[in-house]
XYZ file of C-alpha atoms in Angstrom:
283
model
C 178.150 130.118 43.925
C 179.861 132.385 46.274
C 177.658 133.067 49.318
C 178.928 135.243 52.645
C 176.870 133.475 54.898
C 175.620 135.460 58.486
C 173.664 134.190 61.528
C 171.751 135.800 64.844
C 172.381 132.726 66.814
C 176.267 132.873 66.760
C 178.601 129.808 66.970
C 177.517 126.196 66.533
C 175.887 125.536 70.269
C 172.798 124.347 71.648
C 171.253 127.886 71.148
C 172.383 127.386 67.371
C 171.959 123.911 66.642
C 171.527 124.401 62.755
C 174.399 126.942 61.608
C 177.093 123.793 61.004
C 174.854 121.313 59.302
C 173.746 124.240 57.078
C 177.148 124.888 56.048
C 178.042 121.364 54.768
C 174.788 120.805 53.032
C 176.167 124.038 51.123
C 179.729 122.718 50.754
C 178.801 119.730 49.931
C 176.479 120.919 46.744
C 179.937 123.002 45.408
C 179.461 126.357 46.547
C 182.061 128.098 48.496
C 181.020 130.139 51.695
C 182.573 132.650 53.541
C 181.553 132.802 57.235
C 181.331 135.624 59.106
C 179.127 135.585 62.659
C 178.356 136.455 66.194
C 180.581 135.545 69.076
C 176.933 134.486 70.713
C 173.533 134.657 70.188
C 171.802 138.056 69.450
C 167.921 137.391 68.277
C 165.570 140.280 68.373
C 168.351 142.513 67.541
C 167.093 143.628 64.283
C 169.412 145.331 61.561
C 171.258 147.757 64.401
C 174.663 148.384 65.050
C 176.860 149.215 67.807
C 178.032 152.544 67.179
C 180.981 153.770 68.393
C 181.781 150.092 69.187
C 185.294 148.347 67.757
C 184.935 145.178 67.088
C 186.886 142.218 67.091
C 186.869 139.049 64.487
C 188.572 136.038 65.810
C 189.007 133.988 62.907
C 188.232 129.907 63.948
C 188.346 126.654 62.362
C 185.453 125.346 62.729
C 186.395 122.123 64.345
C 186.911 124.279 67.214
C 183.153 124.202 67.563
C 182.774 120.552 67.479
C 185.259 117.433 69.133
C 186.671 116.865 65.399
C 189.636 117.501 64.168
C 190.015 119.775 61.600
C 190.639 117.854 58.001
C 192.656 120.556 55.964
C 196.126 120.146 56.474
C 198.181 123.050 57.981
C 194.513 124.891 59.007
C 196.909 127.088 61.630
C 199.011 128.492 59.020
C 196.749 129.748 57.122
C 193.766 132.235 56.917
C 191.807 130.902 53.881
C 188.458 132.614 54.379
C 186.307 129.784 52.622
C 187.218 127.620 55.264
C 188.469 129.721 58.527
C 185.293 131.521 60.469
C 185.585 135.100 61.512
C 183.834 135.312 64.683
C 182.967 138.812 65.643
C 181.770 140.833 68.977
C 179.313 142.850 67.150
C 175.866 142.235 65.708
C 174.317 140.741 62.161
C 174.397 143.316 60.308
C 177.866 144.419 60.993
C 178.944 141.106 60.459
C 176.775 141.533 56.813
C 179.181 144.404 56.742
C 182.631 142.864 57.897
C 181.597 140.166 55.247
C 180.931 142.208 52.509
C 183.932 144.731 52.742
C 186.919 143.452 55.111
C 187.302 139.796 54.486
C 189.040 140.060 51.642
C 186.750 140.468 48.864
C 184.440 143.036 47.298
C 180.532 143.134 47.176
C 180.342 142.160 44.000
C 182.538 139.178 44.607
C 179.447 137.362 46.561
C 176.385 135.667 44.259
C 174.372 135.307 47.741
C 174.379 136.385 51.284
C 172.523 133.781 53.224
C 171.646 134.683 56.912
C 170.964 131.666 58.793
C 169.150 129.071 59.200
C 167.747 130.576 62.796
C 166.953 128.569 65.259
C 163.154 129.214 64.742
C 160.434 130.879 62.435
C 160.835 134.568 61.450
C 156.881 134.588 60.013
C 154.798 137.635 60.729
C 155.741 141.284 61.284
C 156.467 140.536 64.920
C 158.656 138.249 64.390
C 160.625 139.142 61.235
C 160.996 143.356 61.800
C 162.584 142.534 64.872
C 164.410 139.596 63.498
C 168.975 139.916 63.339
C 168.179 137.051 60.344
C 166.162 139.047 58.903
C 168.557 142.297 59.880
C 171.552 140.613 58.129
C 170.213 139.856 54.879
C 168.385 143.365 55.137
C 171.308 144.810 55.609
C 173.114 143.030 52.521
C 170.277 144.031 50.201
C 171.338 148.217 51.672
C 174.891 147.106 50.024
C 173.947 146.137 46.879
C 174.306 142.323 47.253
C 170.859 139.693 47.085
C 170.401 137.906 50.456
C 168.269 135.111 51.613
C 166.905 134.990 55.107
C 166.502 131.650 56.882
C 164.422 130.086 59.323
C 163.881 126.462 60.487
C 160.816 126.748 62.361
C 161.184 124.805 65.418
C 162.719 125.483 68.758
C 162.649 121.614 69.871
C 165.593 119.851 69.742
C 165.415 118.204 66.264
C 166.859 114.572 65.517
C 169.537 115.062 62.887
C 168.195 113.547 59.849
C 165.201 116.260 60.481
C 168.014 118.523 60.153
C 169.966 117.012 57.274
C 166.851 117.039 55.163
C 165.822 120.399 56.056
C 169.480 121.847 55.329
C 169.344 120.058 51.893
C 165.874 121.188 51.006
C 167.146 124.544 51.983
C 170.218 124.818 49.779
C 168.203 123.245 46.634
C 165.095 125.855 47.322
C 168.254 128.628 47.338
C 169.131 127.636 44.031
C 166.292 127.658 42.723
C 165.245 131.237 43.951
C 168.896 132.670 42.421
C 168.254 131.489 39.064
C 164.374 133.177 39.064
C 164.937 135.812 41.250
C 162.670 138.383 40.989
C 163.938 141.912 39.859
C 161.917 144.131 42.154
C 162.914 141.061 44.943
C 165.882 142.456 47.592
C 165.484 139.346 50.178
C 163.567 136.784 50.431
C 162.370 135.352 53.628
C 162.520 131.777 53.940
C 160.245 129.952 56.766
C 161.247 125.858 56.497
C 158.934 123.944 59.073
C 160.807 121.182 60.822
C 159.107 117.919 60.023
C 160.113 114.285 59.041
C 158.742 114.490 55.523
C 160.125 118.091 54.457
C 161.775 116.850 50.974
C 158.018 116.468 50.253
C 156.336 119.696 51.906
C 155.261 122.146 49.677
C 156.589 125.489 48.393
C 154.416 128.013 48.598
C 155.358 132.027 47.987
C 153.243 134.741 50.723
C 153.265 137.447 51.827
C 154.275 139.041 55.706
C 151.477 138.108 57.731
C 150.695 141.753 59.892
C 151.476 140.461 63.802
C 150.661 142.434 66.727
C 151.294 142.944 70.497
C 147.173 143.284 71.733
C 147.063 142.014 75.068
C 150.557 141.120 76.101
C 154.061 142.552 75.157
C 157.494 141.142 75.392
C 158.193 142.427 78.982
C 156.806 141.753 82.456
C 157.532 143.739 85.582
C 159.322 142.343 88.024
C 157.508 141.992 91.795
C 159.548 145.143 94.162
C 158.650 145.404 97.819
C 156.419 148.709 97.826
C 158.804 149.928 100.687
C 161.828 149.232 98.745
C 160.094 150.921 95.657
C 158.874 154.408 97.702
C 162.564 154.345 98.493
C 164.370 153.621 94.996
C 161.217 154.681 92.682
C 162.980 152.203 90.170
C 161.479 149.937 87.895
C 162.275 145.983 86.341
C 160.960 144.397 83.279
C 161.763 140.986 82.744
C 161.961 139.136 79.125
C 158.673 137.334 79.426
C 157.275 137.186 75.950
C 153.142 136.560 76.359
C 152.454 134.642 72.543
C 149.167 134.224 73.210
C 148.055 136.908 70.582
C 150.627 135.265 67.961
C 149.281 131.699 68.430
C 145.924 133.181 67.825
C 146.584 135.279 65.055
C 148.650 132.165 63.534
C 145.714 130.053 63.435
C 143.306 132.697 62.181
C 146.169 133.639 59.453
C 144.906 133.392 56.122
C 145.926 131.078 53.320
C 148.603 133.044 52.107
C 150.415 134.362 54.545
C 153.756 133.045 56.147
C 152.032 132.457 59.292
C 149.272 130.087 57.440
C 152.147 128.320 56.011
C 153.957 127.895 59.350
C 151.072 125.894 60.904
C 149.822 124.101 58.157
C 153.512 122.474 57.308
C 154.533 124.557 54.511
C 157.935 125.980 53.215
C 157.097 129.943 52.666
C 158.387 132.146 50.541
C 158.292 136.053 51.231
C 159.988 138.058 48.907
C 160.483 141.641 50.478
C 161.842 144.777 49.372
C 164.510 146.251 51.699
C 162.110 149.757 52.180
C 159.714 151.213 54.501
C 156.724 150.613 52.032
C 154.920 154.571 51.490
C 151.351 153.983 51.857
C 149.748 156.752 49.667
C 146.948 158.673 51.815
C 145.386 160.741 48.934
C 143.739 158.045 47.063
């Protein structure tokens, strides 16, 4: 297959530890990808853009992103988009977008947009409507094109045969969801726990457990000296996500759900439709 494959997490970094592994499981089972990500890492950016902004693609070999040398043989000379990265300032989506129509081929030219693997689990509402994984391949599914949103659910630093086997399970569960794909399916949301044994975990399809915020947001206010604040009468929130509400509602998720399969070791399957479900109040 032809896949345009997107990120959140950008270039291949600490921050992103599973983007370039991902890639050469896919290479190496014969399918040809076109890369096109962030310049860094943008989670919890959704499906937005930057309007108004230009943006720039770098295109990179990417041995630049490692201490290899790159293999193909006059790499500078050439701008072969199945192996050269564009690398763009802007967000998923737009580089869904950039992907789709300006790297030299159509839409229709791609079987599969892949958006990941993220660098943790997109499972439940709170996660996965603010999720730029989940924002990329939404925003294939708005141009026409089936996309596959992937998570690896584990921010630990994972030994690399964890990560080999999970890339490989990955790209055979891919194929298998192309040739039964669903025709009311737009995306599906893949959650992939990070464990020793995954080539023998489970595949189980659920649906998007409903997360909340109860007692604790993302933010946290920052401590002001009340003299300084009488004087400014400004305000600071810092990033402090408080989980304790998504831990619980994880372990009292029901089988079924993506966060039941996320603490019980199991690969879920979501398959979504790229809408704002109606919910029909006269029945």
């Amino acid at each position: 297959m032809r896949l345009l494959v997107v990120n959140d997490d950008g270039p291949p970094s600490t921050v992103s530890p599973y983007f370039a592994p991902f890639i050469n499981a896919l290479n190496e089972a014969g399918h040809t990808t076109v890369v096109v990500i962030p310049d860094r890492p943008l989670s919890w950016i959704g499906k937005a853009h930057a309007v108004g902004k230009t943006l720039t693609a770098a295109s990179r070999c990417p041995a630049s992103f490692s201490d290899k040398s790159c293999a193909i043989p006059g790499c500078d000379e050439t701008e072969d988009r199945t192996h050269r990265w564009l690398v763009v300032d802007g967000l998923p989506a737009s580089c869904t977008q950039i992907g789709l129509f300006h790297a030299g081929f159509n839409p229709s030219d791609f079987d599969l947009v892949v958006s990941g693997p993220n660098h943790g689990r997109n499972a439940s509402t709170v996660y996965s409507l603010s999720s730029g994984t989940v924002g990329g391949a939404m925003e294939a599914a708005q141009c026409g094109r089936r996309a596959v949103a992937l998570s690896f659910g584990s921010k630990e630093v994972q030994p690399d045969h964890v990560i080999h086997a999970a890339c490989q399970r990955s790209v055979a569960l891919i194929g298998d969801l192309v040739r039964d794909w669903h025709p009311d399916v737009d995306v599906y949301s893949v959650n992939v726990p990070m464990v020793a044994d995954i080539a023998e975990r489970p595949v189980s399809y659920t649906t998007t457990a409903r997360g909340r915020w109860i007692s604790g947001g993302l933010f946290s206010p920052v401590p002001v000296d009340p003299e300084k604040l009488a004087l400014s009468r400004t305000y600071q929130f810092r990033w402090a996500p408080q989980l304790a509400d998504i831990k619980r509602q994880a372990e009292e998720s029901p089988e079924g759900e993506d966060l039941w399969a996320s603490v019980n070791g199991v690969i879920s399957v979501a398959p979504l439709r790229a809408s704002f479900t109606s919910v029909d109040v006269h029945k």
